[in-house]
mmCIF file of C-alpha atoms in Angstrom:
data_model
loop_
_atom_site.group_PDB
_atom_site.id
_atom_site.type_symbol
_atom_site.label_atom_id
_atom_site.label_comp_id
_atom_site.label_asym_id
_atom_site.label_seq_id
_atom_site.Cartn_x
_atom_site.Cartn_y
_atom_site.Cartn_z
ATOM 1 C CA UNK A 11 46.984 -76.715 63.515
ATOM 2 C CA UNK A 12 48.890 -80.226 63.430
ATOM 3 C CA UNK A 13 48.294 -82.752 60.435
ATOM 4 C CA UNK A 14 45.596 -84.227 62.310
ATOM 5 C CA UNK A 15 43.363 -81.206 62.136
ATOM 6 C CA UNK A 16 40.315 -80.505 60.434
ATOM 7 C CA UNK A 17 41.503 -81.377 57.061
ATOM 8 C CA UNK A 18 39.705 -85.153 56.319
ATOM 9 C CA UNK A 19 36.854 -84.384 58.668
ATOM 10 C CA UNK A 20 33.588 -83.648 58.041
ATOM 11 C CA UNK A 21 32.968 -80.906 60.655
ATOM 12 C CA UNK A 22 35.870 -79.234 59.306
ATOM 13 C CA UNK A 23 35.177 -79.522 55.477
ATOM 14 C CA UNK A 24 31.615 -78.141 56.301
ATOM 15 C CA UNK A 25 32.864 -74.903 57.826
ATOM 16 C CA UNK A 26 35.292 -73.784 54.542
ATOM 17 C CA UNK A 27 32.800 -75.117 52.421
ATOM 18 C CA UNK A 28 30.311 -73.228 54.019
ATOM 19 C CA UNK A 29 32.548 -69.691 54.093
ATOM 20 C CA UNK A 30 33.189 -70.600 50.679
ATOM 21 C CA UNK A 31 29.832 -71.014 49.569
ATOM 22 C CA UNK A 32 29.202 -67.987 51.529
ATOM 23 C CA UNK A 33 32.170 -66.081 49.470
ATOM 24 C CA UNK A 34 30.500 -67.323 46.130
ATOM 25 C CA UNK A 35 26.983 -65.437 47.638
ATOM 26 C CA UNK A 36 28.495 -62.187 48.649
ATOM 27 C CA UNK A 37 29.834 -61.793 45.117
ATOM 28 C CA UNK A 38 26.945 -62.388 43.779
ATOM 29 C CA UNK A 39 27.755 -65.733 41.582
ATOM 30 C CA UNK A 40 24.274 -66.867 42.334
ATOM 31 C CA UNK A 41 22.367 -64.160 39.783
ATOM 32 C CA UNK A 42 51.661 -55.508 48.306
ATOM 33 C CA UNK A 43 52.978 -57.959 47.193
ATOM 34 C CA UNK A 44 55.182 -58.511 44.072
ATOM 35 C CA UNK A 45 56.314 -61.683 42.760
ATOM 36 C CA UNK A 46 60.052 -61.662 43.698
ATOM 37 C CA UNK A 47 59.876 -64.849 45.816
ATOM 38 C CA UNK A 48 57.643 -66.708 44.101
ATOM 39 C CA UNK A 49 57.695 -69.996 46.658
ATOM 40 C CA UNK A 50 55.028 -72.795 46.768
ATOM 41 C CA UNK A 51 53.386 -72.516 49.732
ATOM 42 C CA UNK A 52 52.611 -75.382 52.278
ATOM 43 C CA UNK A 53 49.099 -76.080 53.612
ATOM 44 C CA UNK A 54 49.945 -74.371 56.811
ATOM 45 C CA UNK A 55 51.642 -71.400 55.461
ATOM 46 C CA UNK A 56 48.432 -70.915 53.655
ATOM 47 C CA UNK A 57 46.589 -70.824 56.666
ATOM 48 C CA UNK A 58 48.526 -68.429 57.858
ATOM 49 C CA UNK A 59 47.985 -66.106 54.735
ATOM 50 C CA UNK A 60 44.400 -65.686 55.831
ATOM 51 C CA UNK A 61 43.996 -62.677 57.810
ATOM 52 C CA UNK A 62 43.015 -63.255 61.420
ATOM 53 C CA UNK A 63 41.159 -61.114 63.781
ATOM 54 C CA UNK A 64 44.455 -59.384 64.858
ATOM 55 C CA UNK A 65 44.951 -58.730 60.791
ATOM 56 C CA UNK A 66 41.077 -56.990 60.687
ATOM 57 C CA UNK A 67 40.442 -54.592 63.617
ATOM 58 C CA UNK A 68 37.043 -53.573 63.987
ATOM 59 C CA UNK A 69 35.186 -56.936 62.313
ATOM 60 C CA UNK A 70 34.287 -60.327 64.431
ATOM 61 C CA UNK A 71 36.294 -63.180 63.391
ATOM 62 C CA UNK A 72 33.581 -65.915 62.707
ATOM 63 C CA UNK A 73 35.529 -68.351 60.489
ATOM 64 C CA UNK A 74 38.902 -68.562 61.799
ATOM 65 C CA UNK A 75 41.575 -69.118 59.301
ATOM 66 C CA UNK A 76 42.038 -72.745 58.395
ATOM 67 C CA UNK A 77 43.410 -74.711 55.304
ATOM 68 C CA UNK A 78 43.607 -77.908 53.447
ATOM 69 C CA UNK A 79 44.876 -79.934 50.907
ATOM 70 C CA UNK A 80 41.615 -80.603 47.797
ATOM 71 C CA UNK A 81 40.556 -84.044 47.560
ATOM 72 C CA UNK A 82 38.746 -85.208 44.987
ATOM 73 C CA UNK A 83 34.790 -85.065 45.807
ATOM 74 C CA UNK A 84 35.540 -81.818 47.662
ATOM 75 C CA UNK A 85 36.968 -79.587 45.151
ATOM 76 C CA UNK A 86 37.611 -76.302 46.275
ATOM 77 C CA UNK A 87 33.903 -74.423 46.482
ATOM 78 C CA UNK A 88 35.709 -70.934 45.731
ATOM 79 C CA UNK A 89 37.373 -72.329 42.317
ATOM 80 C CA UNK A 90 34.631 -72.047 39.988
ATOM 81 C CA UNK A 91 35.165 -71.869 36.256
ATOM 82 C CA UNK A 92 32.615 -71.741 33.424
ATOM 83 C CA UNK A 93 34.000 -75.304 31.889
ATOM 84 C CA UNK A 94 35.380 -78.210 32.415
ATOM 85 C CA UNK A 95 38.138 -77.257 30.697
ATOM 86 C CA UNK A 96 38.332 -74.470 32.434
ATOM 87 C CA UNK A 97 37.968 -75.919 36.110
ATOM 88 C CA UNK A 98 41.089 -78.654 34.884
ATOM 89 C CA UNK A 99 43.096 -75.752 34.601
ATOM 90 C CA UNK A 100 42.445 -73.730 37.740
ATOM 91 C CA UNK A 101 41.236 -76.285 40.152
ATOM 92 C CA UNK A 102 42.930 -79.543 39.417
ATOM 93 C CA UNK A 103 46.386 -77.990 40.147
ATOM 94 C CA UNK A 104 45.771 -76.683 43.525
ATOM 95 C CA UNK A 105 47.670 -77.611 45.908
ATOM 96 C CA UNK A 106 46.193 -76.044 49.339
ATOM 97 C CA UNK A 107 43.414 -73.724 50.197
ATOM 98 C CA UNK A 108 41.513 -71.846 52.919
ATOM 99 C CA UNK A 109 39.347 -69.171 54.447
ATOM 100 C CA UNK A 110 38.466 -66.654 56.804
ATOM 101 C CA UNK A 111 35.488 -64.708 57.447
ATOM 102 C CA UNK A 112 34.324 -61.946 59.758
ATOM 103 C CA UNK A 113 31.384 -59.851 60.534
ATOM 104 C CA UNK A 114 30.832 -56.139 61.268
ATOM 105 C CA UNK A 115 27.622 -55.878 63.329
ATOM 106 C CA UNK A 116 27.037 -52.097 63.058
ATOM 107 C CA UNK A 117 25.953 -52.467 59.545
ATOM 108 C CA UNK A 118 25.224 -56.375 58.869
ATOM 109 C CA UNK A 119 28.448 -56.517 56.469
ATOM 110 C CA UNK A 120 30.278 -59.507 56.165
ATOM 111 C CA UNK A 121 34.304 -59.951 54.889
ATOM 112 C CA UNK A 122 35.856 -62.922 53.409
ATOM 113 C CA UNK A 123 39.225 -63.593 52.128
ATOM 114 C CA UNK A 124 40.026 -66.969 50.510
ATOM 115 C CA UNK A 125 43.478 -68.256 49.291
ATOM 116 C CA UNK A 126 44.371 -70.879 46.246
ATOM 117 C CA UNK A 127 47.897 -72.257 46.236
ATOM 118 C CA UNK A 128 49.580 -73.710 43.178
ATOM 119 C CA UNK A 129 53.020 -75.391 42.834
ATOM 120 C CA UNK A 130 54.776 -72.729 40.577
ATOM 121 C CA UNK A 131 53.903 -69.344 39.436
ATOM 122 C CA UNK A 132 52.877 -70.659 35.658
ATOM 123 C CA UNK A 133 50.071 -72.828 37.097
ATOM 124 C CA UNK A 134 48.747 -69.784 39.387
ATOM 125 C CA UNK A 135 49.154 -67.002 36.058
ATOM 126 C CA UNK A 136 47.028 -69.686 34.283
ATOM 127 C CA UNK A 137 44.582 -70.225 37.239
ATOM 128 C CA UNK A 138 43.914 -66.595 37.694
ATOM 129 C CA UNK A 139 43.439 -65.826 33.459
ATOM 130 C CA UNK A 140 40.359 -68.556 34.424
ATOM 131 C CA UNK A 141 39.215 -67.274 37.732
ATOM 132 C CA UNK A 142 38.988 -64.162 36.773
ATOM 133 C CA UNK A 143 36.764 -65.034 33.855
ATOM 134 C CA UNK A 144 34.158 -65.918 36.488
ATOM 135 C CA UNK A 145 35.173 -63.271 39.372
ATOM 136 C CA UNK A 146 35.442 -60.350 37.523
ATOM 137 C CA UNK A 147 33.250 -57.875 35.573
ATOM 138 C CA UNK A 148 29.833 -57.895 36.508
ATOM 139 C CA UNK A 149 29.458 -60.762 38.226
ATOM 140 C CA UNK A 150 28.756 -59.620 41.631
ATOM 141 C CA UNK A 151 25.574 -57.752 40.608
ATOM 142 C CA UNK A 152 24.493 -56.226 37.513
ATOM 143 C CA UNK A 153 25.823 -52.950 36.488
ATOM 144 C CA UNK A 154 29.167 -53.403 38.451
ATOM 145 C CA UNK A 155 31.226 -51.042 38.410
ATOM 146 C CA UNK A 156 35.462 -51.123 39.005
ATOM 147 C CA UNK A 157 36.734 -50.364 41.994
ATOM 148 C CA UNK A 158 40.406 -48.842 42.417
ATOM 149 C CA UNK A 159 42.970 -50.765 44.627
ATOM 150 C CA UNK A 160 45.973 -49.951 43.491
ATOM 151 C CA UNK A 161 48.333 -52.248 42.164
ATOM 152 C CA UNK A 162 48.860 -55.325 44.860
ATOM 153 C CA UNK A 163 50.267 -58.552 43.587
ATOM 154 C CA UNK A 164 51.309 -59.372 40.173
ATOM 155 C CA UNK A 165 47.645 -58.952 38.627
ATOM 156 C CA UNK A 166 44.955 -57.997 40.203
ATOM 157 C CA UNK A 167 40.748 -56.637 39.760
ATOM 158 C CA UNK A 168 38.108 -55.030 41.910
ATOM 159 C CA UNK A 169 34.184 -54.846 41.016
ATOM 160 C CA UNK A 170 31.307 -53.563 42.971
ATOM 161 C CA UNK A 171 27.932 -53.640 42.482
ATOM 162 C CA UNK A 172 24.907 -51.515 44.269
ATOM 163 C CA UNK A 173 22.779 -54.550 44.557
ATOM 164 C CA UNK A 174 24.426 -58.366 45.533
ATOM 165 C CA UNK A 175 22.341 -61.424 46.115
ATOM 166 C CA UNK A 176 21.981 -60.381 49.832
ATOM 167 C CA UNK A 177 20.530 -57.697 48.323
ATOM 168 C CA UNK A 178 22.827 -54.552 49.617
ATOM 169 C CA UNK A 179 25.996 -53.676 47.957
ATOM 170 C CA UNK A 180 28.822 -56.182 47.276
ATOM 171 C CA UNK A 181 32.147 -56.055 46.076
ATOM 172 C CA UNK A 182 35.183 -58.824 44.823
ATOM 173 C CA UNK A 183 38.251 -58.895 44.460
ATOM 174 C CA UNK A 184 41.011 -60.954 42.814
ATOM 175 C CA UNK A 185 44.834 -60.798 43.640
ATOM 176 C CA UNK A 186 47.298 -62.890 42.016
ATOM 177 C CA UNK A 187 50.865 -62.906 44.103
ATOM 178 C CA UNK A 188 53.766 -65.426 42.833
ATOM 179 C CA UNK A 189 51.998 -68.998 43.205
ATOM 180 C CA UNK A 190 48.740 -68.184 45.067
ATOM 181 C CA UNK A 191 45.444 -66.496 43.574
ATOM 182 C CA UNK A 192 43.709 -64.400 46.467
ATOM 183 C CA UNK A 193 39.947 -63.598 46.744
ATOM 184 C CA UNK A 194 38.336 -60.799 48.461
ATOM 185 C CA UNK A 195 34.431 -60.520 48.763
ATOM 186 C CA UNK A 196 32.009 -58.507 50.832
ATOM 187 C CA UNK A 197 28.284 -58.140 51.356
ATOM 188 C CA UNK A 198 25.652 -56.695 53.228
ATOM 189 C CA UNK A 199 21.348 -56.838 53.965
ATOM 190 C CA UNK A 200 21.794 -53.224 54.939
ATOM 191 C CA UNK A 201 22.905 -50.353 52.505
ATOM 192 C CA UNK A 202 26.284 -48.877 53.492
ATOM 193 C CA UNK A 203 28.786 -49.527 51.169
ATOM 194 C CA UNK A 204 32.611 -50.870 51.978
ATOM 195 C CA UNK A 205 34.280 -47.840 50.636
ATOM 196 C CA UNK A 206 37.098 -47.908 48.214
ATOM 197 C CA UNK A 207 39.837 -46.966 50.534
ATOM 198 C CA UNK A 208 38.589 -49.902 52.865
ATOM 199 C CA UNK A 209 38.656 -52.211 49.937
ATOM 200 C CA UNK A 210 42.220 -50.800 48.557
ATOM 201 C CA UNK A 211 43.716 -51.661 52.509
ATOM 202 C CA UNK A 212 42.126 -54.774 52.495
ATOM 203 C CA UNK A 213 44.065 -55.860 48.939
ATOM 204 C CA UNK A 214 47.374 -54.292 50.151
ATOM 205 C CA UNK A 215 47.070 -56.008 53.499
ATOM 206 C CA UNK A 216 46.329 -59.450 52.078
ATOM 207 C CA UNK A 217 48.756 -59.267 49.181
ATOM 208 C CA UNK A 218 51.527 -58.526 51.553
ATOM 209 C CA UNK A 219 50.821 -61.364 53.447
ATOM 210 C CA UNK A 220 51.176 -63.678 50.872
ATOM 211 C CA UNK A 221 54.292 -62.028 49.647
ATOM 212 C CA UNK A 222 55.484 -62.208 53.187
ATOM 213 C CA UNK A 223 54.791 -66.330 53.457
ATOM 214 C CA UNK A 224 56.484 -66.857 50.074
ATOM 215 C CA UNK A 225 59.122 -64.838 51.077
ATOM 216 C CA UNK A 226 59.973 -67.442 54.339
ATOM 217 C CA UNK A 227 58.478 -65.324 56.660
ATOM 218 C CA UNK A 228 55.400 -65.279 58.957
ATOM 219 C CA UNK A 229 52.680 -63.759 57.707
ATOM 220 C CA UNK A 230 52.020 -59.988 59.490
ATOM 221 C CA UNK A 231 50.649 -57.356 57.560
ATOM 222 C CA UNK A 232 47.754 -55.890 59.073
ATOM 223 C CA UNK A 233 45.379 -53.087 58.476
ATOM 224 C CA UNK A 234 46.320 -50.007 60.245
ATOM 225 C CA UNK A 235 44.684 -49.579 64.005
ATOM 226 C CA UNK A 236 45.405 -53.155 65.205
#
């Protein structure tokens, strides 16, 4: 997507802020890689972190990945700190960010991934120490629970929860590689559960991309089966 893209128009804001209000639901906030080549990335190589449909087999693409640079009264709706302090150091530094969301019909799940970009690796450590405080734990549903995904990225924290605020189980995950903080979240009306394994590919698979982009290279990882 060129510079004149959706970044600065209103149709296009509405549709990240609306998979990022979405990714703030599905984790319930209403109730890889390693860090070798730890570039700043550009507002199109963070588009092209976010998975795509080719990245997800088996899930309908319904937000396609897209990206842009914050602007003032449109902070980024998935940077969400408990302070003002707080939200100076995690949000006011970013440089770029994006989504991408998809759908499984069989069971009325629904997948997002959103990326944060900072200029250095310092501003991202501190960004994530923040996030997190808000991500993490319980706050996608009472009684959450950790869930094991290995060890993508530099630092890094899964939670699930049997009940989310679409009322079926939800889980989130955070993933911090070199300069970019990644977000995972999922959510369903029904009650099948995105199993751990699932979960643990989708980390790996996102990680690596972001490794990949900050290593100069286009972004490929995929989950196995596409």
């Amino acid at each position: 997507m060129g510079d004149q893209g959706f970044v600065g128009t209103r149709a296009a804001r509405g549709r990240l802020v609306a998979v990022g209000a979405a990714a703030l639901l599905l984790a319930g906030c209403g109730g890889g890689g390693g860090d070798a080549e730890a570039a700043a990335l550009d507002k199109g190589q963070v588009a092209s972190v976010l998975p795509n449909a080719k990245a997800v087999p088996g899930w309908r693409n319904y937000v396609k990945p897209e990206a842009q640079k914050p602007v003032p009264d449109y902070p980024p709706p998935v940077c969400v700190a408990r302070t003002k302090e707080q939200r100076k150091t995690a949000c006011e530094p970013v440089t770029s960010w994006g989504a991408s969301a998809f759908v499984r019909k069989a069971d009325a799940t629904t997948l997002n991934f959103w990326t944060l970009a900072y200029k250095d690796e310092k501003a991202a450590d501190a960004a994530y120490d923040v996030l997190i405080k808000w991500y993490g734990g319980d706050r996608v549903g009472q009684n959450a629970e950790k869930v094991e995904i290995g060890s993508p990225g530099a630092e890094r924290e899964a939670n699930r929860a049997a009940v989310g605020t679409m009322a079926g189980p939800a889980t989130i995950a955070q993933i911090r590689v070199g300069t970019t903080v990644l977000g995972i979240s999922t959510g369903t009306s029904g009650k099948a559960v995105v199993p751990d394994k699932e979960v643990k590919a989708f980390a790996a698979m996102f990680a690596e991309r972001a490794q990949q982009a900050q290593n100069g290279e286009k972004p490929s990882a995929a989950i196995p089966g596409s």
